């Protein structure tokens, strides 16, 4: 996988962050259909990728504090497991408007990388079943392909089983 540089108008905070960290990634673009709300499954189909390799970025609150959870688009977030992974007692999904404000990205294009506010992050351990995974690159119709270990490093993730 070739290291890409975030130059010109194509860069997002995610690509700029990966480039500054020296982490190799491959940008993967596709035409987003505005009528589709299953963003990750749309990406998998459009890019011809096995859906469990495409990860979604979700924001939740654990004991009142915002956190990031990264799970396969084919799975659901186990809120109890997320709370446990971060040493908390209770987790709930964050309000989408709060997610957009804190990350600087829009729903459907929230990247776990290069967020406006650095938040505790948990990466589902199933990501490591694949040589590479895809996450949002910071806008709808734009994903980044990279090694799961590089993703974990880029976001200082705790790795745990948080998907069901």
Coordinates of N, CA and C in Angstrom, one line a residue:
X1 N 0.8 -1.2 0.0 CA 0.0 0.0 0.0 C 0.9 1.2 0.0
X2 N 0.7 2.1 -1.0 CA 1.5 3.3 -1.1 C 1.1 4.4 -0.1
X3 N 2.1 5.1 0.4 CA 1.7 6.2 1.2 C 1.2 7.4 0.4
X4 N 0.1 7.9 0.7 CA -0.5 9.0 0.0 C -0.2 10.3 0.7
X5 N -0.2 11.4 0.0 CA 0.0 12.7 0.6 C -1.3 13.5 0.4
X6 N -1.7 14.2 1.4 CA -2.9 15.0 1.4 C -2.5 16.4 0.9
X7 N -2.7 16.6 -0.4 CA -2.3 17.9 -1.0 C -3.5 18.5 -1.6
X8 N -3.5 19.8 -1.9 CA -4.5 20.5 -2.6 C -5.9 20.4 -1.9
X9 N -6.9 20.4 -2.8 CA -8.3 20.4 -2.2 C -8.8 19.1 -1.8
X10 N -8.0 18.0 -2.1 CA -8.5 16.7 -1.8 C -8.3 16.2 -0.3
X11 N -7.5 17.0 0.4 CA -7.1 16.6 1.8 C -8.3 16.9 2.7
X12 N -8.4 16.0 3.7 CA -9.3 16.1 4.8 C -8.5 16.1 6.1
X13 N -9.1 16.5 7.2 CA -8.3 16.4 8.5 C -7.7 14.9 8.7
X14 N -8.5 13.9 8.2 CA -8.0 12.6 8.4 C -6.8 12.3 7.5
X15 N -6.8 12.7 6.3 CA -5.6 12.4 5.4 C -4.4 13.3 5.9
X16 N -4.7 14.5 6.3 CA -3.6 15.3 6.8 C -3.0 14.7 8.0
X17 N -3.8 14.2 8.9 CA -3.3 13.5 10.1 C -2.4 12.3 9.8
X18 N -3.0 11.4 9.0 CA -2.2 10.2 8.6 C -0.9 10.6 7.9
X19 N -0.9 11.6 7.0 CA 0.3 12.0 6.4 C 1.3 12.5 7.4
X20 N 0.8 13.4 8.3 CA 1.8 13.9 9.3 C 2.4 12.9 10.2
X21 N 1.6 11.8 10.4 CA 2.1 10.7 11.3 C 2.9 9.7 10.5
X22 N 3.0 9.8 9.2 CA 3.8 8.9 8.3 C 3.1 7.6 8.2
X23 N 1.8 7.5 8.3 CA 1.1 6.3 8.2 C 0.6 6.1 6.8
X24 N 0.9 4.9 6.2 CA 0.5 4.7 4.8 C -1.0 4.4 4.8
X25 N -1.7 4.9 3.7 CA -3.1 4.7 3.5 C -3.4 4.8 2.0
X26 N -4.5 4.2 1.6 CA -5.0 4.4 0.2 C -6.3 5.0 0.2
X27 N -6.4 6.2 -0.4 CA -7.8 6.9 -0.5 C -8.6 6.1 -1.5
X28 N -9.9 5.9 -1.1 CA -10.9 5.2 -1.9 C -12.1 6.0 -2.1
X29 N -12.4 6.5 -3.2 CA -13.6 7.4 -3.5 C -14.6 6.6 -4.2
X30 N -15.9 7.0 -4.0 CA -17.0 6.5 -4.8 C -18.1 7.5 -4.8
X31 N -19.0 7.3 -5.7 CA -20.1 8.3 -5.8 C -21.2 8.0 -4.7
X32 N -21.4 8.9 -3.8 CA -22.4 8.7 -2.7 C -23.8 9.0 -3.3
X33 N -24.7 8.1 -3.0 CA -26.1 8.3 -3.4 C -26.8 9.0 -2.2
X34 N -27.2 10.3 -2.3 CA -27.8 11.0 -1.2 C -29.1 10.4 -0.6
X35 N -29.7 9.4 -1.3 CA -30.9 8.8 -0.7 C -30.5 7.6 0.2
X36 N -29.2 7.2 0.2 CA -28.8 6.1 1.0 C -28.3 6.6 2.4
X37 N -28.8 5.9 3.4 CA -28.4 6.2 4.8 C -27.6 5.1 5.4
X38 N -27.4 4.0 4.8 CA -26.5 2.9 5.3 C -25.2 3.2 4.6
X39 N -24.5 4.2 5.1 CA -23.3 4.7 4.5 C -22.2 3.6 4.3
X40 N -21.9 2.9 5.4 CA -20.9 1.9 5.3 C -21.2 0.7 4.3
X41 N -22.4 0.3 4.3 CA -22.8 -0.8 3.4 C -22.7 -0.2 1.9
X42 N -23.1 1.0 1.8 CA -23.0 1.6 0.5 C -21.5 1.7 0.0
X43 N -20.6 2.0 0.9 CA -19.2 2.1 0.6 C -18.7 0.7 0.2
X44 N -19.0 -0.3 1.0 CA -18.6 -1.7 0.7 C -19.0 -2.1 -0.7
X45 N -20.3 -1.9 -1.0 CA -20.8 -2.3 -2.4 C -20.1 -1.5 -3.5
X46 N -20.0 -0.1 -3.3 CA -19.4 0.7 -4.3 C -17.9 0.4 -4.5
X47 N -17.2 0.0 -3.5 CA -15.8 -0.2 -3.6 C -15.5 -1.7 -3.8
X48 N -16.5 -2.5 -3.8 CA -16.3 -4.0 -4.0 C -15.5 -4.6 -2.9
X49 N -15.8 -4.2 -1.7 CA -15.0 -4.7 -0.5 C -16.0 -5.5 0.3
X50 N -15.4 -6.6 0.9 CA -16.2 -7.4 1.8 C -16.7 -6.6 3.0
X51 N -18.0 -6.5 3.2 CA -18.6 -5.5 4.2 C -17.9 -5.6 5.6
X52 N -17.5 -6.7 6.2 CA -16.9 -6.7 7.5 C -15.6 -5.9 7.6
X53 N -15.0 -5.6 6.4 CA -13.7 -4.8 6.4 C -14.0 -3.3 6.5
X54 N -15.2 -2.9 6.2 CA -15.6 -1.5 6.3 C -16.1 -1.2 7.7
X55 N -15.4 -0.2 8.3 CA -15.7 0.1 9.7 C -16.5 1.4 9.8
X56 N -17.4 1.4 10.8 CA -18.2 2.7 11.0 C -17.7 3.3 12.3
X57 N -17.7 4.6 12.3 CA -17.3 5.4 13.5 C -18.6 5.9 14.2
X58 N -18.7 5.5 15.4 CA -19.9 5.9 16.2 C -19.4 6.7 17.4
X59 N -20.2 7.7 17.8 CA -19.9 8.4 19.1 C -21.0 8.0 20.1
X60 N -20.5 7.8 21.3 CA -21.3 7.4 22.4 C -20.9 8.2 23.6
X61 N -21.6 8.1 24.7 CA -21.2 8.7 26.0 C -21.1 7.5 27.0
X62 N -19.9 7.5 27.6 CA -19.7 6.5 28.7 C -19.6 7.3 30.0
X63 N -20.6 7.0 30.9 CA -20.7 7.7 32.2 C -20.6 9.3 32.0
X64 N -21.3 9.7 30.9 CA -21.4 11.2 30.6 C -20.3 11.8 29.8
X65 N -19.3 11.0 29.4 CA -18.2 11.6 28.6 C -18.2 11.0 27.2
X66 N -18.0 11.8 26.2 CA -18.0 11.4 24.8 C -16.8 10.5 24.5
X67 N -17.1 9.4 23.7 CA -16.1 8.5 23.3 C -16.4 8.1 21.9
X68 N -15.4 7.5 21.2 CA -15.5 7.0 19.8 C -15.5 5.5 19.9
X69 N -16.3 4.8 19.1 CA -16.3 3.4 18.9 C -16.2 3.1 17.4
X70 N -15.3 2.2 17.1 CA -15.1 1.8 15.7 C -15.5 0.3 15.5
X71 N -16.5 0.0 14.8 CA -17.0 -1.4 14.6 C -17.3 -1.6 13.1
X72 N -17.4 -2.9 12.7 CA -17.7 -3.2 11.3 C -19.1 -2.8 11.0
X73 N -19.3 -2.4 9.8 CA -20.7 -1.9 9.4 C -21.7 -3.0 9.4
X74 N -21.3 -4.2 9.4 CA -22.2 -5.3 9.5 C -22.7 -5.6 10.9
X75 N -22.1 -5.0 11.9 CA -22.4 -5.3 13.3 C -23.0 -4.1 14.0
X76 N -23.5 -4.3 15.2 CA -24.0 -3.3 16.1 C -23.0 -3.1 17.2
X77 N -23.0 -1.9 17.7 CA -22.2 -1.5 18.9 C -22.8 -2.1 20.1
X78 N -22.1 -2.9 20.9 CA -22.5 -3.4 22.2 C -22.1 -2.3 23.2
X79 N -23.1 -1.5 23.7 CA -22.9 -0.4 24.6 C -22.3 -0.8 25.9
X80 N -22.8 -2.0 26.4 CA -22.2 -2.5 27.7 C -20.7 -2.8 27.6
X81 N -20.4 -3.5 26.4 CA -19.0 -3.8 26.2 C -18.1 -2.6 26.0
X82 N -18.7 -1.6 25.4 CA -17.9 -0.3 25.2 C -17.6 0.3 26.6
X83 N -18.7 0.4 27.4 CA -18.5 1.0 28.8 C -17.4 0.2 29.5
X84 N -17.5 -1.1 29.5 CA -16.5 -2.0 30.2 C -15.1 -1.8 29.6
X85 N -15.0 -1.7 28.3 CA -13.6 -1.5 27.7 C -13.0 -0.2 28.2
X86 N -13.8 0.8 28.6 CA -13.2 2.1 29.0 C -13.3 2.3 30.5
X87 N -13.6 1.2 31.2 CA -13.7 1.2 32.7 C -14.9 2.0 33.2
X88 N -16.0 2.1 32.4 CA -17.2 2.8 32.8 C -18.3 1.8 33.2
X89 N -19.4 2.4 33.6 CA -20.5 1.6 34.0 C -21.7 1.6 32.9
X90 N -21.9 2.7 32.3 CA -23.0 2.9 31.4 C -22.7 3.7 30.1
X91 N -23.2 3.2 29.0 CA -23.0 3.9 27.7 C -24.3 4.1 27.0
X92 N -24.4 5.2 26.3 CA -25.5 5.5 25.5 C -25.0 6.1 24.2
X93 N -25.8 6.1 23.1 CA -25.4 6.7 21.9 C -25.4 8.2 22.0
X94 N -24.5 8.9 21.4 CA -24.4 10.4 21.5 C -25.4 11.0 20.5
X95 N -25.9 12.2 20.7 CA -26.7 12.9 19.8 C -25.9 13.2 18.5
X96 N -26.5 12.9 17.3 CA -25.8 13.2 16.1 C -25.3 14.6 16.0
X97 N -26.0 15.6 16.4 CA -25.5 17.0 16.4 C -24.3 17.2 17.2
X98 N -24.2 16.6 18.4 CA -23.1 16.6 19.2 C -21.9 16.0 18.5
X99 N -22.2 14.8 17.9 CA -21.1 14.1 17.2 C -20.5 14.9 16.1
X100 N -21.3 15.6 15.4 CA -20.8 16.5 14.3 C -20.0 17.6 14.8
X101 N -20.5 18.3 15.9 CA -19.8 19.4 16.5 C -18.5 19.0 17.1
X102 N -18.4 17.9 17.8 CA -17.2 17.5 18.4 C -16.1 17.0 17.5
X103 N -16.6 16.3 16.4 CA -15.6 15.7 15.5 C -15.2 16.6 14.3
X104 N -16.1 17.6 14.0 CA -15.9 18.4 12.8 C -16.3 17.8 11.5
X105 N -16.9 16.6 11.6 CA -17.4 15.9 10.4 C -18.9 15.7 10.4
X106 N -19.5 15.4 9.2 CA -20.9 15.2 9.2 C -21.2 13.7 9.3
X107 N -22.4 13.4 9.9 CA -22.8 12.0 10.0 C -22.8 11.4 8.6
X108 N -22.3 10.2 8.6 CA -22.1 9.5 7.3 C -20.7 9.7 6.7
X109 N -20.0 10.7 7.3 CA -18.6 11.0 6.9 C -17.7 11.2 8.1
X110 N -18.1 10.7 9.3 CA -17.3 10.9 10.5 C -16.1 9.9 10.4
X111 N -15.0 10.5 10.3 CA -13.8 9.7 10.4 C -13.3 9.6 11.8
X112 N -12.7 8.4 12.2 CA -12.1 8.3 13.5 C -10.8 9.1 13.6
X113 N -10.3 9.5 12.5 CA -9.0 10.1 12.4 C -9.1 11.6 12.1
X114 N -8.3 12.4 12.8 CA -8.3 13.8 12.6 C -9.5 14.6 13.1
X115 N -10.1 14.1 14.1 CA -11.3 14.7 14.7 C -10.9 16.0 15.4
X116 N -11.9 17.0 15.4 CA -11.7 18.3 16.0 C -11.3 18.2 17.5
X117 N -11.9 17.2 18.2 CA -11.7 17.0 19.6 C -11.2 15.6 19.8
X118 N -10.0 15.4 20.4 CA -9.5 14.1 20.7 C -10.3 13.4 21.8
X119 N -10.9 12.2 21.5 CA -11.7 11.5 22.4 C -11.2 10.1 22.6
X120 N -11.4 9.5 23.8 CA -11.1 8.1 24.0 C -11.7 7.3 22.9
X121 N -11.0 6.3 22.3 CA -11.4 5.6 21.2 C -11.2 4.1 21.4
X122 N -12.3 3.3 21.1 CA -12.2 1.8 21.2 C -12.4 1.3 19.8
X123 N -11.5 0.4 19.3 CA -11.5 -0.3 18.1 C -11.9 -1.7 18.3
X124 N -12.9 -2.2 17.6 CA -13.3 -3.6 17.8 C -12.2 -4.5 17.3
X125 N -11.9 -5.5 18.1 CA -10.8 -6.4 17.8 C -11.0 -7.2 16.5
X126 N -12.2 -7.3 16.0 CA -12.4 -8.0 14.7 C -11.7 -7.3 13.6
X127 N -11.3 -6.0 13.7 CA -10.6 -5.4 12.6 C -9.3 -6.1 12.3
X128 N -8.7 -6.7 13.3 CA -7.4 -7.4 13.1 C -7.5 -8.7 12.4
X129 N -8.7 -9.1 12.0 CA -8.9 -10.3 11.2 C -8.6 -10.0 9.7
X130 N -8.4 -8.8 9.4 CA -8.2 -8.4 8.0 C -6.8 -7.7 7.9
X131 N -6.2 -7.9 6.7 CA -5.0 -7.2 6.4 C -5.1 -5.7 6.3
X132 N -6.2 -5.2 5.7 CA -6.5 -3.8 5.7 C -8.0 -3.6 6.0
X133 N -8.4 -2.5 6.5 CA -9.8 -2.1 6.7 C -10.0 -0.7 6.1
X134 N -11.3 -0.4 6.0 CA -11.6 0.9 5.5 C -12.4 1.7 6.5
X135 N -12.1 3.0 6.6 CA -12.9 3.9 7.5 C -13.2 5.1 6.7
X136 N -14.1 5.9 7.1 CA -14.5 7.1 6.5 C -13.2 8.1 6.4
X137 N -13.1 8.7 5.3 CA -12.0 9.6 5.1 C -12.3 11.0 5.5
X138 N -13.6 11.3 6.0 CA -13.9 12.6 6.4 C -15.0 13.2 5.6
X139 N -15.5 12.5 4.6 CA -16.7 13.0 3.9 C -17.4 11.8 3.3
X140 N -18.7 12.0 3.0 CA -19.4 10.9 2.4 C -18.9 10.6 1.0
X141 N -18.7 9.3 0.7 CA -18.1 8.9 -0.6 C -16.6 8.9 -0.6
X142 N -16.0 9.0 0.5 CA -14.5 8.9 0.6 C -14.1 8.1 1.8
X143 N -13.4 7.0 1.5 CA -12.9 6.1 2.6 C -11.4 6.1 2.5
X144 N -10.8 5.6 3.6 CA -9.3 5.4 3.7 C -9.1 3.9 4.0
X145 N -8.2 3.3 3.2 CA -7.9 1.9 3.5 C -6.5 1.9 4.1
X146 N -6.4 1.2 5.2 CA -5.1 1.1 6.0 C -5.1 -0.1 6.9
X147 N -3.9 -0.5 7.3 CA -3.8 -1.6 8.2 C -4.5 -1.3 9.6
X148 N -5.2 -2.3 10.1 CA -5.8 -2.1 11.4 C -4.9 -1.6 12.5
X149 N -3.6 -2.1 12.5 CA -2.7 -1.6 13.5 C -2.4 -0.2 13.4
X150 N -2.3 0.3 12.1 CA -2.0 1.7 11.8 C -3.2 2.6 12.3
X151 N -4.4 2.1 12.0 CA -5.6 2.8 12.5 C -5.6 2.9 14.0
X152 N -5.3 1.8 14.7 CA -5.3 1.9 16.1 C -4.2 2.8 16.6
X153 N -3.1 2.9 16.0 CA -2.0 3.8 16.4 C -2.4 5.3 16.1
X154 N -3.1 5.5 15.0 CA -3.4 6.9 14.6 C -4.4 7.5 15.6
X155 N -5.2 6.7 16.2 CA -6.3 7.2 17.1 C -6.0 6.8 18.6
X156 N -4.9 6.2 18.8 CA -4.5 5.7 20.2 C -5.7 4.9 20.8
X157 N -6.1 3.9 20.0 CA -7.3 3.1 20.4 C -7.0 2.1 21.4
X158 N -8.0 1.8 22.2 CA -8.1 0.6 23.1 C -8.7 -0.4 22.1
X159 N -8.2 -1.6 22.1 CA -8.8 -2.7 21.3 C -9.5 -3.6 22.2
X160 N -10.8 -3.9 21.9 CA -11.7 -4.7 22.7 C -12.8 -5.2 21.8
X161 N -13.5 -6.3 22.2 CA -14.7 -6.8 21.5 C -15.8 -5.9 21.9
X162 N -16.2 -5.0 21.0 CA -17.3 -4.1 21.3 C -18.5 -4.2 20.3
X163 N -18.3 -5.1 19.3 CA -19.4 -5.3 18.3 C -20.1 -6.6 18.6
X164 N -21.4 -6.6 18.2 CA -22.2 -7.8 18.3 C -23.0 -8.0 17.1

